[in-house]
Coordinates of C-alpha atoms in Angstrom, one line a residue:
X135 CA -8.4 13.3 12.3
X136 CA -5.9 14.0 14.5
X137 CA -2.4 13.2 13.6
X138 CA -1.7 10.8 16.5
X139 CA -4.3 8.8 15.4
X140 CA -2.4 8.3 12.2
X141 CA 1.2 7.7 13.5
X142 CA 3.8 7.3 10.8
X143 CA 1.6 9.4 7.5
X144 CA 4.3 10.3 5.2
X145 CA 3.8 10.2 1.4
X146 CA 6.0 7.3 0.5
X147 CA 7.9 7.0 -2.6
X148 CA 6.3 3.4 -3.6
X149 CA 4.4 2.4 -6.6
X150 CA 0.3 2.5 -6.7
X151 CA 0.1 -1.2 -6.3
X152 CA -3.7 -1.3 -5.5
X153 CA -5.5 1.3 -7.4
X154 CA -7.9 3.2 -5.2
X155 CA -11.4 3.5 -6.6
X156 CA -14.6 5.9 -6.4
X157 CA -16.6 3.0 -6.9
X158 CA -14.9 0.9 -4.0
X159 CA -18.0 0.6 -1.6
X160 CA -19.7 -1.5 -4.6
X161 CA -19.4 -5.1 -3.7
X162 CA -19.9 -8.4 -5.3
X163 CA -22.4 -10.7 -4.2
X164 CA -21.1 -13.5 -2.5
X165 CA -22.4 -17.1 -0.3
X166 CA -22.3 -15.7 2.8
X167 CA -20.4 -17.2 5.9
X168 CA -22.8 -17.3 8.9
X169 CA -21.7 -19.7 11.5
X170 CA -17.9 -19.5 13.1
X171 CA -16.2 -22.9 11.4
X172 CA -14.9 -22.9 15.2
X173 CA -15.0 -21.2 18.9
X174 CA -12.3 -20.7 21.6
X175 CA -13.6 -20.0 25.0
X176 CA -11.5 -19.2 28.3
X177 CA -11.5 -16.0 29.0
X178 CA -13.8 -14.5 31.7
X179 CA -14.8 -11.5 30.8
X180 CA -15.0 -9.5 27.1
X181 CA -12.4 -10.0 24.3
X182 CA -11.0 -6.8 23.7
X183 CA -8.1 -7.3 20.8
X184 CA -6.9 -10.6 18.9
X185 CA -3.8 -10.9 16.5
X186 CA -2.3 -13.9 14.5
X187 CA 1.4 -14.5 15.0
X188 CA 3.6 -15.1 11.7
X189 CA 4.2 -18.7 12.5
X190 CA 0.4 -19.2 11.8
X191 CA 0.2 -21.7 14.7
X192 CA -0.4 -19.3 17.2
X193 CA -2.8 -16.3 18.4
X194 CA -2.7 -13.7 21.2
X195 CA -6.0 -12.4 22.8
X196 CA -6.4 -9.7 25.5
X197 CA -9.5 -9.2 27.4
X198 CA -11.4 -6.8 30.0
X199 CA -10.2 -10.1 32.3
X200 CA -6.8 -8.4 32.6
X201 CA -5.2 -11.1 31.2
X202 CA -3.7 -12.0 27.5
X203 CA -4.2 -15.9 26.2
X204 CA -1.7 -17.4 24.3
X205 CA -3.7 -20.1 21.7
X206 CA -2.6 -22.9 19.8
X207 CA -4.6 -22.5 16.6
X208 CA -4.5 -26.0 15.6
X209 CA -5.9 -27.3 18.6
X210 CA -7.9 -24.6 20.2
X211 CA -6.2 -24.6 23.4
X212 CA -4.6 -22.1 25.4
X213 CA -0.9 -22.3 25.1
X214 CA -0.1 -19.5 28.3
X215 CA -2.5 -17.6 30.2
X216 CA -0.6 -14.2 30.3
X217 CA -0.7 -12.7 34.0
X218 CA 0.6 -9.0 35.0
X219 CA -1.8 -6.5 34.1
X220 CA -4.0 -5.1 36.8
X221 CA -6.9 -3.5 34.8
X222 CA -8.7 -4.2 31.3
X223 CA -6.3 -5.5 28.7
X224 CA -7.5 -3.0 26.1
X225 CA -4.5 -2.7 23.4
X226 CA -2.6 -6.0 21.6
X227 CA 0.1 -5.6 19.0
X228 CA 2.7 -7.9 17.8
X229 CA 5.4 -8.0 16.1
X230 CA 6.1 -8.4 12.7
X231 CA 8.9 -11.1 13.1
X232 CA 6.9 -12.6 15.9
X233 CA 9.0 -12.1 18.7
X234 CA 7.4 -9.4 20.6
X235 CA 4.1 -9.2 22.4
X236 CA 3.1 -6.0 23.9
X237 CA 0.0 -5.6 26.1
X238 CA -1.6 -2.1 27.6
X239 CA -4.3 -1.6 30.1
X240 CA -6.6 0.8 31.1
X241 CA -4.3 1.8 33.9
X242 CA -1.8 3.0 31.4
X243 CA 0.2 0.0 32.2
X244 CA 2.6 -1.3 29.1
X245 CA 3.9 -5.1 29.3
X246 CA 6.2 -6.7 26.7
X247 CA 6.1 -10.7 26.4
X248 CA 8.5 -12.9 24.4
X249 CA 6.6 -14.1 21.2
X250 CA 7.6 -17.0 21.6
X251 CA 6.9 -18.4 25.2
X252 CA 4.8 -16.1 26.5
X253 CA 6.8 -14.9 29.3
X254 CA 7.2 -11.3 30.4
X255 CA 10.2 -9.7 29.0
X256 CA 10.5 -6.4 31.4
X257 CA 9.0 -5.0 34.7
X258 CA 5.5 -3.4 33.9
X259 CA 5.9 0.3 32.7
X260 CA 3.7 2.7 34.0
X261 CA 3.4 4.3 30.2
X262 CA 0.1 6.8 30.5
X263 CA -3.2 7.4 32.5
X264 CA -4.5 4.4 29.9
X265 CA -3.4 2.5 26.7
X266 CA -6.3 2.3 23.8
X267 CA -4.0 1.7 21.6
X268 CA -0.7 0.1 20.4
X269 CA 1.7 -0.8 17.2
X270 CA 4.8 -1.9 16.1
X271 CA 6.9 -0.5 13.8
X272 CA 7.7 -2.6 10.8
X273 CA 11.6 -3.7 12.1
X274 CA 10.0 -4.0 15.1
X275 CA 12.4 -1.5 16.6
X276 CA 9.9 0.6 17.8
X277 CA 6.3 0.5 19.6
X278 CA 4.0 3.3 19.4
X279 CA 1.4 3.6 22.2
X280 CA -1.7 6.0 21.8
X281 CA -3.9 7.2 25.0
X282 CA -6.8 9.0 26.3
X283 CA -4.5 11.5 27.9
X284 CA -4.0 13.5 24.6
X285 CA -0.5 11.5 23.7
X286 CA 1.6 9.2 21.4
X287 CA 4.6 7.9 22.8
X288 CA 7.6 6.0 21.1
X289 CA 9.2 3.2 22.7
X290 CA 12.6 1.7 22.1
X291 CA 11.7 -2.0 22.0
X292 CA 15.6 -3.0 22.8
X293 CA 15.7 -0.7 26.2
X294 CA 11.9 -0.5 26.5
X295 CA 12.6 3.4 27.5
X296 CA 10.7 6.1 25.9
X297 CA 12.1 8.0 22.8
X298 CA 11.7 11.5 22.6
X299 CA 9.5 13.4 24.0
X300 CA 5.5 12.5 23.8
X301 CA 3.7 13.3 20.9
X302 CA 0.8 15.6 22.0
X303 CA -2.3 15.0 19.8
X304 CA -4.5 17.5 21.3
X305 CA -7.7 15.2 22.3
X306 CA -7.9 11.2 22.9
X307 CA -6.0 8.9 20.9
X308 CA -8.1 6.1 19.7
X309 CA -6.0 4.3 17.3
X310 CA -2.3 4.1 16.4
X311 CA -0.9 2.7 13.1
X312 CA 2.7 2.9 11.8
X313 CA 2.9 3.5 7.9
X314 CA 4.2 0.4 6.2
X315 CA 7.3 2.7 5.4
X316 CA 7.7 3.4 9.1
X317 CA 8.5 6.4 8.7
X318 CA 7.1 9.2 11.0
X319 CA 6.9 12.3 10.1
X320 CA 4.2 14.5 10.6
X321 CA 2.4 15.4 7.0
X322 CA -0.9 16.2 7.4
X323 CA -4.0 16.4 9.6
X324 CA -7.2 16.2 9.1
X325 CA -10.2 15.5 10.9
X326 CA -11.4 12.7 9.4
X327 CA -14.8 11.2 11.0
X328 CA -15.2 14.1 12.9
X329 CA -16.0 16.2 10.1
X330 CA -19.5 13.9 9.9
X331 CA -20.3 13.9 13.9
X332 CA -18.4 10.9 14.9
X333 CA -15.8 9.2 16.4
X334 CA -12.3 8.2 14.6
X335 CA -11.8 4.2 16.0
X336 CA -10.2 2.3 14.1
X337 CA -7.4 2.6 11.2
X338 CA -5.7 0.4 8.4
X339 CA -3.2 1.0 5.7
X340 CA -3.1 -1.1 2.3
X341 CA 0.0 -2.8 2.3
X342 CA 1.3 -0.4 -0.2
X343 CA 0.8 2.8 1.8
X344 CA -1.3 4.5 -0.8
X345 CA -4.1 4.1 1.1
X346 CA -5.1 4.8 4.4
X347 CA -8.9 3.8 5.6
X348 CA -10.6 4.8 9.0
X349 CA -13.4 4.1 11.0
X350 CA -15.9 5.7 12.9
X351 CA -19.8 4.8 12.4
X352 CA -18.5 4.2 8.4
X353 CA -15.7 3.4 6.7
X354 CA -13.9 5.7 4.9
X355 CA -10.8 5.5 2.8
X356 CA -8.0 8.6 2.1
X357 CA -5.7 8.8 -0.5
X358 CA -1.9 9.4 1.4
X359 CA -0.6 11.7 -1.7
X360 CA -3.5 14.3 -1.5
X361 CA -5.3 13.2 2.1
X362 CA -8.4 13.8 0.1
X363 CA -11.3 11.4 0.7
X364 CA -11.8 8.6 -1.7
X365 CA -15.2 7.8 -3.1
X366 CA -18.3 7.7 -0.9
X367 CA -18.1 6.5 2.9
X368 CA -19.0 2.5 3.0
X369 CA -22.4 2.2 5.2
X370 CA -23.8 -1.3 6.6
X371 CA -22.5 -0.9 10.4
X372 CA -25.6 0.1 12.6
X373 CA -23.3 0.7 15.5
X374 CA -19.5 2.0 16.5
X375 CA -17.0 0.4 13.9
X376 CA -14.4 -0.8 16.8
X377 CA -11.5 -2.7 14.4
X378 CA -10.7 -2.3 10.9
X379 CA -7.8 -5.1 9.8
X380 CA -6.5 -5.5 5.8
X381 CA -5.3 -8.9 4.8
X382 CA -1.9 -9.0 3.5
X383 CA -2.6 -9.3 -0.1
X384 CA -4.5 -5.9 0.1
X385 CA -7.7 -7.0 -1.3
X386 CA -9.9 -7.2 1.8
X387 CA -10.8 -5.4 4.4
X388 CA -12.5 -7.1 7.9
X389 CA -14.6 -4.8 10.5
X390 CA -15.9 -5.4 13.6
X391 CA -18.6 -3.4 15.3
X392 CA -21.0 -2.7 18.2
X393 CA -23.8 -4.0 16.0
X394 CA -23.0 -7.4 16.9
X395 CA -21.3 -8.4 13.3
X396 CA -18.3 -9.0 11.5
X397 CA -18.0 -7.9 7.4
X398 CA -16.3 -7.8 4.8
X399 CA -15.5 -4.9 2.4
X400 CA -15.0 -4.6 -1.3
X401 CA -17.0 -7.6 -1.9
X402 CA -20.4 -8.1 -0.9
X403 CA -21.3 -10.7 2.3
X404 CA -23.7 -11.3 4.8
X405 CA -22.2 -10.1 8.6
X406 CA -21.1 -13.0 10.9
X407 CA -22.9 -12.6 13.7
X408 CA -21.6 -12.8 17.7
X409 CA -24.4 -12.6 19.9
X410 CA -23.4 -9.2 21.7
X411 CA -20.7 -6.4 20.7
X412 CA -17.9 -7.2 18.2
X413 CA -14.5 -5.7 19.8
X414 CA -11.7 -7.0 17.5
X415 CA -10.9 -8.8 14.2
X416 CA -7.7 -10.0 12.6
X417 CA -6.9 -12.1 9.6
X418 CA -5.2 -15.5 9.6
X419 CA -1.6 -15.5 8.0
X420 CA -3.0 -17.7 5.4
X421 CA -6.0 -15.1 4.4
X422 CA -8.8 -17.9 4.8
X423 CA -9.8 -17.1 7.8
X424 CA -10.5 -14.2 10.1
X425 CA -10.4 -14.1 14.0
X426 CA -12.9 -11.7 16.0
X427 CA -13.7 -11.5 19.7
X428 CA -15.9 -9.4 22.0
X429 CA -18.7 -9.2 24.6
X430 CA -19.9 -12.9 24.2
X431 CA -16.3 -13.6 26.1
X432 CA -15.6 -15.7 22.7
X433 CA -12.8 -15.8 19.7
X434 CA -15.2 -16.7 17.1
X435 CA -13.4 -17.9 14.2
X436 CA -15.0 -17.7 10.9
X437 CA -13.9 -19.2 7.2
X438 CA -13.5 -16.7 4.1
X439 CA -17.0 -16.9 2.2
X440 CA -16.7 -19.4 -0.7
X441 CA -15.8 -18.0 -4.1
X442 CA -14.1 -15.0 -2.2
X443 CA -10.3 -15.6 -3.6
X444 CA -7.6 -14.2 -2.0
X445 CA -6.7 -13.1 -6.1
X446 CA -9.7 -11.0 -6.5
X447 CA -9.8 -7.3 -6.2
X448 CA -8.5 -4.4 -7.8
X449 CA -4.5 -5.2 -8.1
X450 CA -3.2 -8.6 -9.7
X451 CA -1.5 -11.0 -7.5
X452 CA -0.3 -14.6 -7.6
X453 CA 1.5 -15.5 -4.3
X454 CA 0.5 -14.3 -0.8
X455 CA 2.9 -14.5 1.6
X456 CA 2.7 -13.1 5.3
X457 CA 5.0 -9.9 6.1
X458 CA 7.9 -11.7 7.8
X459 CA 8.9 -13.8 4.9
X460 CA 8.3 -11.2 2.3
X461 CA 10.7 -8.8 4.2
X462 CA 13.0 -11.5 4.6
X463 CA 12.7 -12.3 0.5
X464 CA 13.1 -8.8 -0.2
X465 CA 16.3 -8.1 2.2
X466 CA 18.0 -11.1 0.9
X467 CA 17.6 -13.6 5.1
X468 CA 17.2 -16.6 3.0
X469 CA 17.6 -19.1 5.7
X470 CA 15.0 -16.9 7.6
X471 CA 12.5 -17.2 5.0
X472 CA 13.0 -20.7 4.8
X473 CA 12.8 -21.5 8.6
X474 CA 9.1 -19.5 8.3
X475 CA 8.0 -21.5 5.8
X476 CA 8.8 -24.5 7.6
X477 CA 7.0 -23.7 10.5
X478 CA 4.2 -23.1 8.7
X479 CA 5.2 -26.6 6.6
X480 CA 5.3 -28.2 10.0
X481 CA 1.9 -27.1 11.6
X482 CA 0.2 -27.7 8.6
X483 CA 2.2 -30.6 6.2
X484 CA -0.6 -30.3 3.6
X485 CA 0.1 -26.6 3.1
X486 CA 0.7 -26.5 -1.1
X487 CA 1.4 -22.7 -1.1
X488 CA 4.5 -22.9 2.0
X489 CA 6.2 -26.0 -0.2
X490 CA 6.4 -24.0 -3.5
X491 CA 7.3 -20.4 -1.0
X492 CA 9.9 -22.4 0.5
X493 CA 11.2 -23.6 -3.5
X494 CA 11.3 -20.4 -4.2
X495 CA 13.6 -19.5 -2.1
X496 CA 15.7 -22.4 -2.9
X497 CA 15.9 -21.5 -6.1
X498 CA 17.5 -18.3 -5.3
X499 CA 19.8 -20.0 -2.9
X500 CA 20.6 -22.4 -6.5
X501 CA 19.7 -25.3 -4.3
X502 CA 18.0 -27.2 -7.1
X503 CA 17.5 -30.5 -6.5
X504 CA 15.7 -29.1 -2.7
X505 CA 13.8 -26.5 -4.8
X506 CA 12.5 -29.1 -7.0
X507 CA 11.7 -32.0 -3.9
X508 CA 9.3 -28.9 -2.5
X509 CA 8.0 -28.0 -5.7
X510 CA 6.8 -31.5 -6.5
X511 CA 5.3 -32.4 -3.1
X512 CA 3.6 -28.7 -3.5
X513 CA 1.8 -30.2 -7.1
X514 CA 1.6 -33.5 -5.5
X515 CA -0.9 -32.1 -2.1
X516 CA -2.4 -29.7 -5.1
X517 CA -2.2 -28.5 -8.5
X518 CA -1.7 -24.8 -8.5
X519 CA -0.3 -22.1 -10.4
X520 CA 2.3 -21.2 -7.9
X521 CA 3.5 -25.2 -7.3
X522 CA 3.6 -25.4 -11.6
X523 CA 5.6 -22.6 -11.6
X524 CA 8.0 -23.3 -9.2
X525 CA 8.2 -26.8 -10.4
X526 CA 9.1 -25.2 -14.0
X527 CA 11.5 -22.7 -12.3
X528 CA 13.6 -25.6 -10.2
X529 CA 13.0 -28.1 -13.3
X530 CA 15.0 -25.5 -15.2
X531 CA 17.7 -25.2 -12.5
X532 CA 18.2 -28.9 -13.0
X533 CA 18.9 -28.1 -16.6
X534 CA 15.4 -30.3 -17.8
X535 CA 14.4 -28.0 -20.1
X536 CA 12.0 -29.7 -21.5
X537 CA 10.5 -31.0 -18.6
X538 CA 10.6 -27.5 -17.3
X539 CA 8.3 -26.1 -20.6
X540 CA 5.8 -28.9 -19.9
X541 CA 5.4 -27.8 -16.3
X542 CA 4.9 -23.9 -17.4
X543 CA 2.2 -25.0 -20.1
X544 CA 0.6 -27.3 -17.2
X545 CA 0.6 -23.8 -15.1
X546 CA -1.5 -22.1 -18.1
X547 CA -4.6 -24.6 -17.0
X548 CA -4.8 -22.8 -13.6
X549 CA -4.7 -19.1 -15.1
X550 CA -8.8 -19.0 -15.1
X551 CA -8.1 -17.1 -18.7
X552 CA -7.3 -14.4 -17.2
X553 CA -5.2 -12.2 -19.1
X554 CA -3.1 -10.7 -16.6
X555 CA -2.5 -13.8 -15.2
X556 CA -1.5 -15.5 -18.6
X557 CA 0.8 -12.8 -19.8
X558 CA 2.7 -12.9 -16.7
X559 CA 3.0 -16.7 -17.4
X560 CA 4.2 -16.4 -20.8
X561 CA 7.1 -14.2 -19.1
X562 CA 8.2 -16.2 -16.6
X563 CA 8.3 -18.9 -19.2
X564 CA 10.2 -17.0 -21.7
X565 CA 13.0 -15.3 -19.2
X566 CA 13.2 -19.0 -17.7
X567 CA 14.1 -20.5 -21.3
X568 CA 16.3 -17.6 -22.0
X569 CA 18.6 -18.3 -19.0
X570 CA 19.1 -22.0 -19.6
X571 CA 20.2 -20.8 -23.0
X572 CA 20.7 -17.3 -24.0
X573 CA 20.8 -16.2 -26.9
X574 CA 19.0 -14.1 -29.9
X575 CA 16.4 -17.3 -30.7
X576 CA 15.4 -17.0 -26.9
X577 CA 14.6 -13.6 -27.0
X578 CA 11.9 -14.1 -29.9
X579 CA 8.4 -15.2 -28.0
X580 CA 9.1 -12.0 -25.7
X581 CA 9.1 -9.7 -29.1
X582 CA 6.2 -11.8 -30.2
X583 CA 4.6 -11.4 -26.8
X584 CA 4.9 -7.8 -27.3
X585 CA 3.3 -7.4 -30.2
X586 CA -0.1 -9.6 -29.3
X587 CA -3.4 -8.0 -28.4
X588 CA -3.8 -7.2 -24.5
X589 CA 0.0 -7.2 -24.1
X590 CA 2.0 -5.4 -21.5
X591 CA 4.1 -3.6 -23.9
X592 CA 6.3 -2.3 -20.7
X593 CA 6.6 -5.4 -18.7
X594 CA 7.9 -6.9 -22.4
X595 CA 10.5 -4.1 -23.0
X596 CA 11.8 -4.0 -19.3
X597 CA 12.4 -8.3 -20.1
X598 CA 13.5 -7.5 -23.1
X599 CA 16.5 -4.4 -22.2
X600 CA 17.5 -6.9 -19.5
X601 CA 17.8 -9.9 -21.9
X602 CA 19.8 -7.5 -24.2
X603 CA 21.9 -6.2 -21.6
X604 CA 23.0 -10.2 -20.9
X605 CA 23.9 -11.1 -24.3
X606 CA 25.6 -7.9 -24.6
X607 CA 27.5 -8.8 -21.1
X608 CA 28.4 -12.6 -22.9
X609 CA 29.7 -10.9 -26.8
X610 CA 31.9 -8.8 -24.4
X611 CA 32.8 -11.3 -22.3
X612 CA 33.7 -13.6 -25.7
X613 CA 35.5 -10.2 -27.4
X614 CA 32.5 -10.2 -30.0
X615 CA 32.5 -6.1 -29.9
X616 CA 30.4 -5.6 -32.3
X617 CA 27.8 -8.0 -31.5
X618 CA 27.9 -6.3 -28.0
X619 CA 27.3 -3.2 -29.0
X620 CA 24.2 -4.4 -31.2
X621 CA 22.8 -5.9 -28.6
X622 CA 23.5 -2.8 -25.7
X623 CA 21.9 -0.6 -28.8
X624 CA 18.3 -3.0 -28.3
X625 CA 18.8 -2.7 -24.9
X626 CA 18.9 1.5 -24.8
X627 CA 15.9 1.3 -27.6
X628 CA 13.5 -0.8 -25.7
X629 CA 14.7 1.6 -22.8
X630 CA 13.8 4.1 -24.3
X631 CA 10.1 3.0 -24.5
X632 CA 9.9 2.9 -20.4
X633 CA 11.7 5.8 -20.0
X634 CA 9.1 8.5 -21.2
X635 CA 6.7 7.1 -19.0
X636 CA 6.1 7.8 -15.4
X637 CA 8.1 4.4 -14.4
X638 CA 8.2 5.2 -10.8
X639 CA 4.7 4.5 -10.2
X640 CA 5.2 1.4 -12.2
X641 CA 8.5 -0.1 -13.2
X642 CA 11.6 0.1 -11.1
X643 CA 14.5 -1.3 -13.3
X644 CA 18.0 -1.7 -11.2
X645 CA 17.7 0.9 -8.9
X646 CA 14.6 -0.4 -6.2
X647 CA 12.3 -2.3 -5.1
X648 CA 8.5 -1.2 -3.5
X649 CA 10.1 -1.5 -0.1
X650 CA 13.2 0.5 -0.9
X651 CA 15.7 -2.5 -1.1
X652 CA 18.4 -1.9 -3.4
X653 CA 18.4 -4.7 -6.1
X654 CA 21.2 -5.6 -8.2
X655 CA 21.6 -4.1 -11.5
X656 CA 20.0 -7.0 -13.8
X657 CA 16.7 -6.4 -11.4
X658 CA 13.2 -6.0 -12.6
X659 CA 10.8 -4.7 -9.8
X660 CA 6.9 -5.3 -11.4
X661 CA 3.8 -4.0 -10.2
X662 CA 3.2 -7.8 -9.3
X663 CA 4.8 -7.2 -5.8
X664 CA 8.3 -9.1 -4.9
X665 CA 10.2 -12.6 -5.0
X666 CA 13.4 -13.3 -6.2
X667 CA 13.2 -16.1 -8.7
X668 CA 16.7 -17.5 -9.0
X669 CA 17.8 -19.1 -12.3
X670 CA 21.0 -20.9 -13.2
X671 CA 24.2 -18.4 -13.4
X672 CA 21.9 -15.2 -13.8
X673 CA 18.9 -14.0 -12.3
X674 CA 15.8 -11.8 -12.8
X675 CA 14.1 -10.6 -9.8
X676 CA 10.2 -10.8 -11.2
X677 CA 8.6 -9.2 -8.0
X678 CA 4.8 -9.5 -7.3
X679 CA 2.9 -10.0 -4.1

């Protein structure tokens, strides 16, 4: 595989957040999802790429037509029909943030295009011979753009001039994909699919850049630390694999191919089926459904097969959210996060998951009588894990405590018994009880936790040192020394339990988050992924995905 199909492979310094498995072409069996819930027709000719904007309200096509569509997903209706290329429309990308579009055509012509409106943002630039392929870089700084003439090349997407001097990959560049690090340094090639007589297409990183999985007639997945291939290729295409696409919380993977189908991996499920080639496939925002287009001159769009949960898979998660609000979360644009979840409020008012998001996020703003009005109309539209737990967390904030417990044990209904789940629960519970009144008493149900069967002995100790570390801060603060120093002993002994083990890979305790975020130093960075929960006068981060 040559390196230019695999722009941006550096071993990042980020935790294993979704284990990579031998066995991971196995699959579950699942109903399958035959028939596309809906169809949007306009273009003229063959559907080449399709991508979801962050607002959730909108998609972007591109099509051998030489034109994009701009669609409103709602209503099925084209929004803009895009006009300035002058050949086949064969590479899409967009933004992160949502604010840029850009476009490339067989011709080698590159074309920017405000995310917004729709309108072209810069002259056409006559970028290569042709344009397979396109990305942007996770700031959205940058746009890589891979071609047929044996070149990468590096945009500045503020000038739209090239920077540096073309990458030269040595043969044709199907595929581009920045690293979720977006980092670029050369680290390894390898060749990948053509090692087994075929074709490199297609490629997708999990959201944690341990993994990085390609396409050519198979799927095939390589593990970023060693670039060794994991586990056995997955086989059920019959044709060219065109588009591979991961959905945000990392636990599925969509492909579209030649054969006519669409599929899912990691869990078993019948192909939805287009009536002629499959060119392209992208997940909603929301994970429930997935976009594809192709030869039919249709954007087919088909909804998740039922009992397929967005939670299932081989890391543990609880809340989903698209890119653009988790970096936003993570780098502390609070009033950015908030203004994407209310978009996504407004196009769809009975969304449960964007009210409790969005009280999140109040909560770490301490606004708590907001944080509490979106986490009731969250349980109000639907019971939920995430809505009882943010009702519990902004209940808290308001200083109803007890209110706030009942909430948590209302949460413990929606857990499925699952004992990940329920010990993350009993956490949150504890460190919210502890922060509307710290003190020794409060710090009991997370020793107790600790010493049940199943426990997370680690996740307990990291709660536990922080707690310690707090009611060491208030003795000093209160010229108790000696009390102080008792509690900063408890603190360096449960320490001491995470410190002998390999707690980068794991734990990240005042120093960073997965994304490289400094955080402050009463942080706590869990396998779980990252939100800040904010909590009255102190906070903990408890990060998960």
């Amino acid at each position: 595989m040559n390196i230019c199909h695999t722009l941006a492979i550096l071993r990042p310094s980020l935790p294993r957040l979704y284990p990579i498995r031998s066995t991971s072409n196995q699959m579950a069996s699942l109903a399958p999802s035959t028939t596309p819930v809906r169809v949007f027709e306009d273009h003229e000719r063959r559907i080449n790429a399709v991508a979801v904007l962050p607002d959730q309200r909108r998609m972007v096509t591109s099509s051998e037509d030489n034109t994009l569509r701009l669609w409103d997903l709602k209503e099925g209706a084209v929004l803009k029909k895009m006009v300035g290329h002058h050949a086949n429309v064969k590479a899409l990308a967009v933004s992160q943030d949502g604010q840029l579009i850009a476009s490339g055509d067989l011709d080698g012509e590159l074309n920017a295009w405000h995310g917004d409106t729709g309108d072209s943002l810069t002259p056409t630039i006559q970028a290569h011979e042709n344009i397979y392929s396109l990305d942007f870089s996770p700031d959205g700084s940058m746009l890589a753009s891979g071609s047929w003439d044996d070149t990468t090349k590096l945009w500045n997407t503020t000038t739209w001039q090239p920077s540096g001097a073309p990458i030269s990959c040595g043969a044709d560049v199907n595929c581009v994909r920045y690293s979720p690090s977006g980092k670029r340094d050369c680290v390894a090639k390898f060749e990948g699919h053509a090692a087994f007589n075929s074709f490199n297409y297609s490629l997708a990183w999990t959201p944690d850049a341990t993994c990085l999985l390609s396409a050519g007639t198979t799927i095939r997945a390589w593990d970023s630390s060693t670039w060794e291939q994991v586990g056995h290729p997955w086989r059920g295409h019959t044709d060219a694999i065109n588009s591979i696409v991961v959905n945000a919380s990392g636990t599925l993977l969509a492909s579209a191919s030649s054969d006519k189908s669409v599929r899912f991996w990691r869990l078993s499920d019948r192909p939805m089926m287009h009536s002629s080639k499959v060119r392209c496939v992208a997940f909603s925002v929301d994970g429930k459904h997935i976009l594809s287009g192709g030869d039919d001159l249709k954007i087919s769009e088909w909804k998740l097969p039922k009992g397929l949960s967005l939670t299932q898979g081989s890391g543990f998660k609880i809340l989903v959210i698209n890119a653009a609000a988790r970096n936003a979360c993570i780098t502390g644009d609070l009033p950015a996060a908030i203004q994407l979840f209310t978009q996504q409020i407004d196009a769809d008012p009975n969304n449960f998951d964007s009210y409790a998001n969005r009280s999140f996020v109040m909560a770490r703003q301490l606004a708590w009588k907001d944080a509490l009005q979106d986490a009731t109309k969250s349980v109000s539209i639907e019971p939920s894990l995430i809505g009882h737990i943010s009702k519990g967390l902004s209940l808290c904030g308001n200083q109803q405590v007890h209110d706030a417990m009942a909430e948590f044990d209302l949460a413990f209904a929606f857990t499925n018994a699952d004992p990940k789940t329920t010990h993350f629960l009993f956490l949150i519970k504890a460190i919210a009880l502890f922060n509307t009144n710290p003190c020794e008493k409060t710090v009991l149900p997370i020793q107790e936790l600790a010493a049940r069967p199943n426990a997370d002995p680690l996740a307990c100790r990291v709660v536990e040192a922080y707690m310690r570390v707090q009611l060491g801060t208030i003795a000093m603060d209160g010229a108790l020394h000696s009390d102080a120093a008792g509690h900063f002993t408890a603190a360096v002994n449960a320490g001491a339990f995470f410190s002998k083990l390999d707690i980068h890979y794991i734990f990240s305790a005042g120093t960073s988050s997965p994304c490289g975020k400094p955080q402050t130093n009463n942080a706590v960075t869990h396998s779980f992924g990252q939100v800040k929960l904010g909590l009255p006068s102190k906070h903990i981060d408890i990060c998960w995905t």
